[in-house]
Short mmCIF file of C-alpha atoms in Angstrom, two decimals:
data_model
loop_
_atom_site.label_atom_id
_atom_site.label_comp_id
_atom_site.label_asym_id
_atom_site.label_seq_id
_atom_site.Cartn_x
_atom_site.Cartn_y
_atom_site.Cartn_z
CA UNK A 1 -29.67 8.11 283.18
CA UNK A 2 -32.38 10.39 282.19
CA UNK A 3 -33.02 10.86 278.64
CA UNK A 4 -32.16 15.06 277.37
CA UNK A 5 -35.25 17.27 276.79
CA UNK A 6 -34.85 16.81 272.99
CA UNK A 7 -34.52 12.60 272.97
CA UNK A 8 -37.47 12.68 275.45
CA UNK A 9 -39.53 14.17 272.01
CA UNK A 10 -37.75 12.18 269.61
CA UNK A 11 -38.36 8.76 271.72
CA UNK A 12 -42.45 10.18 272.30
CA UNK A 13 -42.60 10.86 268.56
CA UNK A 14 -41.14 6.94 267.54
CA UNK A 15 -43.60 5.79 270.06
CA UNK A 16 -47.26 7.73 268.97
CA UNK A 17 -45.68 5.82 265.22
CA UNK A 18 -47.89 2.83 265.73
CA UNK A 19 -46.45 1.25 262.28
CA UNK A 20 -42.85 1.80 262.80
CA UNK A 21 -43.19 0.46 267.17
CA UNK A 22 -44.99 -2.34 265.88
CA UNK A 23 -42.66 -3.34 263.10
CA UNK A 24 -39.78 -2.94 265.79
CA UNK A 25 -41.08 -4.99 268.22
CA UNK A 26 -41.94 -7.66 265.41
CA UNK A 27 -37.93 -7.41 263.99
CA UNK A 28 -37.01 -7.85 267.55
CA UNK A 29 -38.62 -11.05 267.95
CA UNK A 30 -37.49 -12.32 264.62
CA UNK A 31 -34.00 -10.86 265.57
CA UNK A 32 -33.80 -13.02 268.76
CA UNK A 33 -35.08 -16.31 266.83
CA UNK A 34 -32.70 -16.27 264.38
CA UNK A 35 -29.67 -15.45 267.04
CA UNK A 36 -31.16 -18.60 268.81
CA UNK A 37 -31.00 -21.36 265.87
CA UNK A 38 -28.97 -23.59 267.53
CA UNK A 39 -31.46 -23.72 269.73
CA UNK A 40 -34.64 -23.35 268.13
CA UNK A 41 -33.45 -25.75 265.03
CA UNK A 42 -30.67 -28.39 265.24
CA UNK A 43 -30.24 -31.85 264.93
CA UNK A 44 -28.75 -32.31 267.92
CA UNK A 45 -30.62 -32.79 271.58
CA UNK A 46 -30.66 -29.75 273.42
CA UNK A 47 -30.22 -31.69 276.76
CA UNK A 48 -29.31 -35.31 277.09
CA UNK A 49 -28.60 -37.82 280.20
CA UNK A 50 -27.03 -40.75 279.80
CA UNK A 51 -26.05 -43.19 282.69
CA UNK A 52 -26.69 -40.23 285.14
CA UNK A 53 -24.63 -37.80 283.15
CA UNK A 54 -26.12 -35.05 281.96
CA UNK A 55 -25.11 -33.69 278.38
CA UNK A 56 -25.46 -30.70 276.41
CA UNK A 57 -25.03 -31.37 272.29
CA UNK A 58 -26.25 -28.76 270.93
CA UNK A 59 -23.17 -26.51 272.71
CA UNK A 60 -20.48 -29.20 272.71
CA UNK A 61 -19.50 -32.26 271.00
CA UNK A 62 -19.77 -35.35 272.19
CA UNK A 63 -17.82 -38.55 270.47
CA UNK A 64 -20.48 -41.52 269.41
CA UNK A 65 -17.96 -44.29 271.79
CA UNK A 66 -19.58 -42.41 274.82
CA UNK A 67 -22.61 -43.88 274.38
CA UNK A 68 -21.46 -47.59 273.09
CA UNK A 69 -17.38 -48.53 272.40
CA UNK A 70 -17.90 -50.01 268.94
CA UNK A 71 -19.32 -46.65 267.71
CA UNK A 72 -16.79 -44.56 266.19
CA UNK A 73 -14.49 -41.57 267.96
CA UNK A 74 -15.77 -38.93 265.99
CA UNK A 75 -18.98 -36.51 266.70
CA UNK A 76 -22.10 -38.48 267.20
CA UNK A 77 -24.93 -38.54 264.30
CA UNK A 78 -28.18 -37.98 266.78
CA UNK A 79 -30.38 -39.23 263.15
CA UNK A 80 -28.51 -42.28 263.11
CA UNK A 81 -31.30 -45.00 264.70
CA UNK A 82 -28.14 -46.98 266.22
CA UNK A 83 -27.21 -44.07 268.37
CA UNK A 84 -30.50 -42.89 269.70
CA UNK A 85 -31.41 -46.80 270.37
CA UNK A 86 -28.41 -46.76 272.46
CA UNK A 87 -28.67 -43.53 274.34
CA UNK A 88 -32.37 -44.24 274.87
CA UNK A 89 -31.35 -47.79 276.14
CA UNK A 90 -29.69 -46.05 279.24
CA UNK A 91 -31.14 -42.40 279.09
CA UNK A 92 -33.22 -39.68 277.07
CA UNK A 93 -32.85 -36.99 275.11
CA UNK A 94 -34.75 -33.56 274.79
CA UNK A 95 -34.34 -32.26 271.07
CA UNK A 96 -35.34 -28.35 269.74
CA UNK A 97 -38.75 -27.89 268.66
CA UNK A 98 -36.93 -28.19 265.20
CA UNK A 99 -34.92 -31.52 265.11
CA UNK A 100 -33.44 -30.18 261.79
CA UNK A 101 -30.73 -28.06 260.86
CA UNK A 102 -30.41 -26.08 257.46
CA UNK A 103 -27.84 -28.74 256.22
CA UNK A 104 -29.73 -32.03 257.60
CA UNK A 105 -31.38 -33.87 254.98
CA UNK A 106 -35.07 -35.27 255.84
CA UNK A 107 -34.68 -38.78 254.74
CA UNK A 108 -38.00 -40.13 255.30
CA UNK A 109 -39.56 -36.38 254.02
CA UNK A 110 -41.43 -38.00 250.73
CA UNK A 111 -41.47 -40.20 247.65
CA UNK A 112 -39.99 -37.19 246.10
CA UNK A 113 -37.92 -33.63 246.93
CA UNK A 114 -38.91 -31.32 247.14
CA UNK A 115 -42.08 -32.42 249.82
CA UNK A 116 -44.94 -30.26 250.60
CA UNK A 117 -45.81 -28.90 254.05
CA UNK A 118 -46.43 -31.24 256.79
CA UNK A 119 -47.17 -31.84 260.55
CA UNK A 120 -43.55 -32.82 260.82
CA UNK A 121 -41.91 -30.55 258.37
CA UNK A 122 -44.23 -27.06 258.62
CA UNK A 123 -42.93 -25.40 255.50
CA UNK A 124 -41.76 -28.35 253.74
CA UNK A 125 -38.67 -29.45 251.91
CA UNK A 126 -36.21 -28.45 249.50
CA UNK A 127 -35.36 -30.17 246.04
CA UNK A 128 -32.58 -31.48 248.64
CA UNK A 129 -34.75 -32.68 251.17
CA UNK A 130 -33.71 -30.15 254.21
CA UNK A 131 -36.31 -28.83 256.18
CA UNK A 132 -37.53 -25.36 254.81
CA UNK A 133 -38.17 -23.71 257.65
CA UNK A 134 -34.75 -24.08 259.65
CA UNK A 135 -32.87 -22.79 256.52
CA UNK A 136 -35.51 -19.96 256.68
CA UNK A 137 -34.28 -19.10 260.52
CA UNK A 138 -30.77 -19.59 259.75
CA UNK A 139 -30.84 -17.68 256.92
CA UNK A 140 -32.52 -14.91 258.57
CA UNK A 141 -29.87 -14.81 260.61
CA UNK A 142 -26.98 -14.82 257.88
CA UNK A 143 -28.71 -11.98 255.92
CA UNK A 144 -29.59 -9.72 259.39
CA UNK A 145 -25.58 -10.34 260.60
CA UNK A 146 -24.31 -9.54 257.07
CA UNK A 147 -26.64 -6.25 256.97
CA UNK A 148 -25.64 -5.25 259.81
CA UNK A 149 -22.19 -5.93 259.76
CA UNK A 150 -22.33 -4.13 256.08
CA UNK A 151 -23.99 -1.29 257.33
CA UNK A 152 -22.55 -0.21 259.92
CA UNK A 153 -18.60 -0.67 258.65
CA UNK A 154 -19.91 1.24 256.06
CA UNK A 155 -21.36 4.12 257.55
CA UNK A 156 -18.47 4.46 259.53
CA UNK A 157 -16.06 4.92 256.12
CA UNK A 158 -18.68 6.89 254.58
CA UNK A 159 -19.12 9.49 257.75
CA UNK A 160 -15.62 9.47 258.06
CA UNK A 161 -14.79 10.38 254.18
CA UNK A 162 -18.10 12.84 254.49
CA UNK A 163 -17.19 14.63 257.53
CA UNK A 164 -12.79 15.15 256.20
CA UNK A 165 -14.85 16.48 252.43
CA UNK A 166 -16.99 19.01 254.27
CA UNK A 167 -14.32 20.24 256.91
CA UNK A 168 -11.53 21.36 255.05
CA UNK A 169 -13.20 21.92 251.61
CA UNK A 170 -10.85 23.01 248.48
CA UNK A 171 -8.57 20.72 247.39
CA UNK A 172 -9.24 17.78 249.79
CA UNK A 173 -13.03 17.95 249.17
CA UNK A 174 -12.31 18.31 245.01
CA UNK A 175 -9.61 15.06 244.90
CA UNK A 176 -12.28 13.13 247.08
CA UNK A 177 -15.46 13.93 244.91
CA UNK A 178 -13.09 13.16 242.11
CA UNK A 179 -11.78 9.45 243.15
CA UNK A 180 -15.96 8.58 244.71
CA UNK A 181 -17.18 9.53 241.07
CA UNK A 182 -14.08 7.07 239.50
CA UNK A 183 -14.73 4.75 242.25
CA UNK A 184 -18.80 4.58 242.24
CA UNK A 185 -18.34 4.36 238.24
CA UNK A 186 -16.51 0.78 238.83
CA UNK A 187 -18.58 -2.27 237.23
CA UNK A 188 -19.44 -4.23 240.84
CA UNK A 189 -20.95 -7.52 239.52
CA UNK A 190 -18.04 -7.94 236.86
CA UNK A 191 -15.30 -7.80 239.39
CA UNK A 192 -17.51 -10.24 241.60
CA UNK A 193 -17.86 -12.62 238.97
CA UNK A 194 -14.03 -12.49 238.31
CA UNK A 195 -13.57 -12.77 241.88
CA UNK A 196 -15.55 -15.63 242.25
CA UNK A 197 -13.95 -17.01 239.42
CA UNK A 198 -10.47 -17.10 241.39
CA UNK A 199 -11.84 -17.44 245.21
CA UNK A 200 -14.79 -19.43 246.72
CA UNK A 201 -16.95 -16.06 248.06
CA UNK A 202 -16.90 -16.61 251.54
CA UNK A 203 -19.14 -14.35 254.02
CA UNK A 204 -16.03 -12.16 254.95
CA UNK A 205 -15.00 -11.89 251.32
CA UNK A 206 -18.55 -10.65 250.48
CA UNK A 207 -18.41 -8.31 253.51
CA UNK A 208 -15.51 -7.00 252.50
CA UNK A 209 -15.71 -6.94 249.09
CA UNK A 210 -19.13 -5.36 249.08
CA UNK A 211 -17.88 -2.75 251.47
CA UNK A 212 -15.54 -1.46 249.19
CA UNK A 213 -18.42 0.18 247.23
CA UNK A 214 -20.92 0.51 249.89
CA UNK A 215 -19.11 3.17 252.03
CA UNK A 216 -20.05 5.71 249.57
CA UNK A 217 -23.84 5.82 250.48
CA UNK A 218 -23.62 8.40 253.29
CA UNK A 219 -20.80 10.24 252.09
CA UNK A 220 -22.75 12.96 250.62
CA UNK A 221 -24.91 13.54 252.96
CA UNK A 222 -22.52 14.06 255.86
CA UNK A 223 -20.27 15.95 253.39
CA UNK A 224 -23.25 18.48 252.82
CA UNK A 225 -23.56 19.05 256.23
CA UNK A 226 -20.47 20.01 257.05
CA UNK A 227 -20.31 21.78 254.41
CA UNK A 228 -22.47 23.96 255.58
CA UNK A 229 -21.73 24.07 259.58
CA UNK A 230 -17.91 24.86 259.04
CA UNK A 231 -18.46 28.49 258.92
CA UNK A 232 -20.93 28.44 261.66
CA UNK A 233 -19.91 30.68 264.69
CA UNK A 234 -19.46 28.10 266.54
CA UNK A 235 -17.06 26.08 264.61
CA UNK A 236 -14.84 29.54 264.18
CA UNK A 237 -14.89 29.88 267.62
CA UNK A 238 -13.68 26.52 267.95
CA UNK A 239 -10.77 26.82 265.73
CA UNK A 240 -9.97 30.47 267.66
CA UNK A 241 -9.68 28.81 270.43
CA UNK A 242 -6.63 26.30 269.04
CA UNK A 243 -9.40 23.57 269.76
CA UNK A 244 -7.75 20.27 267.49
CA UNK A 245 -10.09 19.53 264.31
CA UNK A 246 -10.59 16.12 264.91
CA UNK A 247 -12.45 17.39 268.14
CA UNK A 248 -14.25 20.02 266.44
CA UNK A 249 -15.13 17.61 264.03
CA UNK A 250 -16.04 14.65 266.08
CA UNK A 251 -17.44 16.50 269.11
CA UNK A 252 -19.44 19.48 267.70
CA UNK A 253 -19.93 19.29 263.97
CA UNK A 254 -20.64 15.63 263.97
CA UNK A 255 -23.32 15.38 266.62
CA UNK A 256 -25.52 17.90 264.45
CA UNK A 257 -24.85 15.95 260.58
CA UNK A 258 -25.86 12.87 262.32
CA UNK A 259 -29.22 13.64 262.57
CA UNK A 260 -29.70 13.50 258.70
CA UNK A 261 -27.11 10.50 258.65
CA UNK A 262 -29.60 8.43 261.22
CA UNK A 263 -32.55 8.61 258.59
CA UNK A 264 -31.17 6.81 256.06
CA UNK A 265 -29.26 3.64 258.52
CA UNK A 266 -32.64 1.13 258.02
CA UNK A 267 -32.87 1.67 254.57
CA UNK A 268 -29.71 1.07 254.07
CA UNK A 269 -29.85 -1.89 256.15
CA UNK A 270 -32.62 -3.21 253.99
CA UNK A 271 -30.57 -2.55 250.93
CA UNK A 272 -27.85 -4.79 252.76
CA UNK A 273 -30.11 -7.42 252.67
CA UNK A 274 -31.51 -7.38 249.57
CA UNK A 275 -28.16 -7.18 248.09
CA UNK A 276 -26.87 -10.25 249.29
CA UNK A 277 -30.28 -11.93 248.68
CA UNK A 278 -29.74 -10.87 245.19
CA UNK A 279 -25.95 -12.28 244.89
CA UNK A 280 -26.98 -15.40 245.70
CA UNK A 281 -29.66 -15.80 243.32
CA UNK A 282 -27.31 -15.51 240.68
CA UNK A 283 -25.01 -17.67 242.05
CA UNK A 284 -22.11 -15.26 243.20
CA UNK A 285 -22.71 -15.03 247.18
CA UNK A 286 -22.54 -17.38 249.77
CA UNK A 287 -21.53 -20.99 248.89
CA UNK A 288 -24.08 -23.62 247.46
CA UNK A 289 -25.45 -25.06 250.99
CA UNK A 290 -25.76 -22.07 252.51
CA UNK A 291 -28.63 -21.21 254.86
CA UNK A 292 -29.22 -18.23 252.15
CA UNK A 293 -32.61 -16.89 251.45
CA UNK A 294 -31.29 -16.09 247.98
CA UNK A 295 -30.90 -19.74 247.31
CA UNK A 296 -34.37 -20.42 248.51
CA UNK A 297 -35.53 -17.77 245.95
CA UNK A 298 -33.70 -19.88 243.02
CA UNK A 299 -35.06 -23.20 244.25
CA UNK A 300 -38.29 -21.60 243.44
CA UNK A 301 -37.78 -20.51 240.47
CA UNK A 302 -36.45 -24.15 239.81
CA UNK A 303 -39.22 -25.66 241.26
CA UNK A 304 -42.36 -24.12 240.03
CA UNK A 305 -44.51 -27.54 240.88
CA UNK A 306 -43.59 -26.69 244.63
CA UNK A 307 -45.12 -23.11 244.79
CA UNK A 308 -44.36 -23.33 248.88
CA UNK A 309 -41.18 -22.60 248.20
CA UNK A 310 -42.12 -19.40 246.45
CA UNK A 311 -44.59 -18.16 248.72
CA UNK A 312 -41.94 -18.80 251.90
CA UNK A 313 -39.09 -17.35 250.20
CA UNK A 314 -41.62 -13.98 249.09
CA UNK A 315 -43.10 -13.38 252.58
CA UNK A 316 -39.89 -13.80 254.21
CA UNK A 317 -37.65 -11.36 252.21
CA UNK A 318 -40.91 -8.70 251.70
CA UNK A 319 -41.44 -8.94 255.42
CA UNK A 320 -38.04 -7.87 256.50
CA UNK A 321 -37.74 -4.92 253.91
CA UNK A 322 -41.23 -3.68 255.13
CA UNK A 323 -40.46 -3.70 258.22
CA UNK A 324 -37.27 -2.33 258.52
CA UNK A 325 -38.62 0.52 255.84
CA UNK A 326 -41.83 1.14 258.26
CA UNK A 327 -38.97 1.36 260.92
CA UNK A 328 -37.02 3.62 258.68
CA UNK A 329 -39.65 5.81 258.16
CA UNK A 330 -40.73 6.34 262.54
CA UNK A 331 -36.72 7.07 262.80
CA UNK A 332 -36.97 9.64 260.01
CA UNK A 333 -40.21 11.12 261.80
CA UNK A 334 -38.73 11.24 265.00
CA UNK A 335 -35.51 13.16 263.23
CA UNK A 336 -37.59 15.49 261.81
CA UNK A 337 -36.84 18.75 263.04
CA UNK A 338 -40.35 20.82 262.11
CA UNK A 339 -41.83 17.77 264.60
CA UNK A 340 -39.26 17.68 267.68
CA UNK A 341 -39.02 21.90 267.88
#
C-alpha cells in the first residue's frame, strides 16, 4: 500500500538523518539478539541426536533417564560431565555460541569471582561466577520488553486522559488537572519500598506499579492539543452533524495531536529503561538473580578491583539511551512541520 504524500516526506526526512537511520538499524540488531537468547546464550544444546533421535533442548525439556536409566527423571543438567559423557557415548550435541545462561555459574571460570575477560568467557564473570556477557543479552532484553511494555500502556492512559481534558474542557478538564497534580505529587520510591517490603517486586508488579505514575507523561501534551482543535471548524462541523464524540475524538482530533505525541515516545522509552535500571540498583526492582543491567551496575560498584564490570555495564546502558535519543531526535525531525510543508 503506497505510503500518503505527507509520510512519503516524513519517511525521506528520517532517512537523509544519517544519525538517527544508523542508530535504528543498530537497535534493531541489538533488538533481535536479545529476543533470540535462548538461542544465542543457553546452557542447553541447541540441537542434539542421540541413538538416531534428533533433539531440540533449548525449546523443550528432555528428562536425564533418556540418555542413561540410572540418571534421574527430572530435566537434564547439559554441565553435568556424566550426562554429556553419555550422550556423546551414542551421539553429539551442537550448543549456542554462548554455552551459558545468565543464571549458570562458570565453575571452572578462576581461582577467584569475579574473573576477568577470557577466550572462553568474552566479558568475564560476576562476583557469582555467571558469564557477563549472557546476563548482558538477557538483560537487554528484560529492560527493552519492560520499556516497551511501560511505554506504550502508558501512552495509551495518558492520550486517553489528554484527549477526554482537552475535549470537553470546564469541569472535566479542572477535576482532572486537579487529581494529576495530587497524583504526580505522590512520593514513588516510598510506596515502592513499602511495597517491596510486603511483596517480592516481580516484573508485572513493577510494570504495573510503575504505570500508575507513568501515564501522566503525555497527558499534557495531548490535552493542549485538543485544547486548542475543539473549536476548530472542523470539529463544530462534526458535532453539527450529530457525529458521536468518541469519533470526533478518535478519528479527527486525534490523528492531528499525535503528531506532537510521536516526538516524545523514544525518550520516553529511554526513560523506561533507565528507570528500571535505576530500581534495581537500589535494590527495589527485579529479584536478586535477575538478568538486570541494574544489578550489573551494583556489582561494579561492589567490585571496583574488576573495572570490566564497570566499563560493560557503562557502554551498555549509555549505548541504548543514545541511541534511542539519536532515534528520538530523526522522529522529532521528521514531525516537524516547518520541514514536511
Amino acid at each position: 500500500m503506497p505510503l500518503s504524500p505527507l509520510w512519503e516526506r516524513r519517511a525521506k526526512i528520517f532517512r537523509a538523518h544519517r544519525r538517527g537511520r544508523f542508530s535504528l538499524y543498530v537497535f534493531a540488531v541489538i533488538f533481535a539478539v536479545s529476543m533470540s537468547a535462548n538461542l544465542i546464550a543457553n546452557d542447553k544444546p541447541l540441537l542434539l541426536e542421540y541413538r538416531g533421535t534428533l533433539y531440540f533442548p533449548a525449546l523443550q525439556p528432555i528428562a536425564e533417564q533418556t540418555f542413561d536409566p540410572s540418571f534421574l527423571p527430572t530435566e537434564a543438567d547439559y554441565t553435568n560431565p556424566q550426562v554429556q559423557a553419555a550422550i556423546r557415548a551414542h551421539g553429539w550435541m551442537v550448543f549456542p555460541p554462548i554455552p551459558y545462561r545468565y543464571d549458570t555459574i562458570v565453575w571452572n571460570a578462576g581461582r577467584f569471582a569475579p574473573s576477568p575477560p577470557s577466550a572462553r568467557d568474552w566479558l568475564g564473570t560476576d562476583e557469582v561466577s555467571r558469564d557477563v556477557l549472557s546476563r548482558v543479552i538477557y538483560g537487554l532484553r528484560l529492560s527493552i520488553l519492560f520499556g516497551f511494555g511501560l511505554t506504550i500502556v502508558a501512552s495509551i492512559i495518558g492520550i486517553l486522559a489528554g484527549a477526554v481534558q482537552g475535549f470537553y474542557g470546564g469541569l472535566t478538564d479542572l477535576f482532572f488537572q486537579r487529581f494529576i497534580e495530587i497524583w504526580s505529587g505522590m512520593p514513588q520510591l516510598f510506596l515502592l519500598i513499602i511495597l517491596s517490603s510486603i511483596i517480592a517486586p516481580s516484573f508485572w508488579i513493577l510494570l504495573l506499579f510503575l504505570l500508575l505514575f507513568s501515564w501522566m507523561t503525555l497527558t499534557g501534551v495531548v490535552r493542549a492539543e485538543f485544547l486548542r482543535a475543539r473549536n476548530l471548524d472542523y470539529v463544530r462541523a462534526a458535532k453539527a452533524l450529530g457525529v458521536a464524540d468518541w469519533r470526533i475524538m478518535l478519528r479527527h482530533m486525534l490523528p492531528n495531536a499525535m503528531i506532537a505525541t510521536l516526538t516524545f515516545l523514544p525518550f520516553i522509552l529511554s526513560d523506561s529503561v533507565t528507570l528500571l535500571a535505576s530500581l534495581d540498583f537500589l535494590g527495589f526492582g527485579m529479584p536478586p538473580g535477575s538478568p538486570s543491567l541494574g544489578e550489573l551496575v551494583s556489582e561494579a560498584k561492589d567490585n571496583l578491583q574488576a573495572p570490566w564490570l564497570g566499563f560493560t555495564a557503562f557502554i551498555t546502558l549509555a549505548g541504548i539511551l543514545v541511541l534511542l535519543i539519536f532515534i528520538g531526535e530523526a522522529v522529532r525531525d521528521s514531525f516537524d512541520p516547518r520541514k514536511t510543508q
